C-alpha positions as a printed Julia matrix, in Angstrom:
57×3 Matrix{Float64}:
  -0.03   0.15   0.04
   1.28   3.38  -0.99
   1.38   6.34   1.33
  -1.19   8.01  -0.8
  -3.55   5.23  -0.64
  -2.8    4.82   3.21
  -3.65   8.57   3.78
  -6.74   8.37   1.72
  -7.88   5.47   3.91
  -7.25   7.45   6.99
  -9.0   10.49   5.79
 -12.01   8.35   4.84
 -12.14   6.72   8.23
 -12.06  10.07   9.96
 -14.78  11.28   7.66
 -16.94   8.31   8.3
 -16.59   8.81  12.05
 -17.66  12.47  11.66
 -20.48  11.67   9.44
 -21.55   8.94  11.78
 -21.6   11.44  14.81
 -23.66  13.9   12.62
 -26.1   11.17  11.77
 -26.54  10.23  15.34
 -27.17  13.87  16.37
 -29.6   14.2   13.5
 -31.64  11.34  14.47
 -32.17  12.58  17.97
 -32.86  16.17  16.92
 -34.87  15.63  13.85
 -36.29  12.12  13.54
 -38.22  12.81  10.18
 -34.88  13.39   8.3
 -33.18  10.39   9.67
 -34.23   7.95   6.62
 -33.45  10.32   3.66
 -30.08  11.32   5.13
 -29.2    7.8    6.02
 -30.05   6.66   2.47
 -28.06   9.49   0.89
 -25.09   8.62   3.05
 -25.12   5.14   2.02
 -25.25   6.24  -1.57
 -22.27   8.48  -1.08
 -20.39   5.7    0.76
 -20.82   3.43  -2.17
 -19.62   6.08  -4.7
 -16.58   6.92  -2.61
 -15.81   3.29  -2.29
 -15.85   2.86  -5.99
 -13.81   5.96  -6.56
 -11.14   4.87  -4.02
 -11.09   1.43  -5.52
 -10.47   2.81  -9.0
  -7.73   5.27  -7.81
  -5.95   2.55  -5.83
  -5.91   0.03  -8.55
């Protein structure tokens, strides 16, 4: 694994933790938005995973 790939993995891990915390806060403050935001985050996660896989290839 190159340094760039390791750095990308670290940044994505930190971003996932931040988004997880934001989603947890959102679920407790505005429950009506929980499902749409969860679905959009899952979609963004799939796109980012594909992009990182293509870049790291």
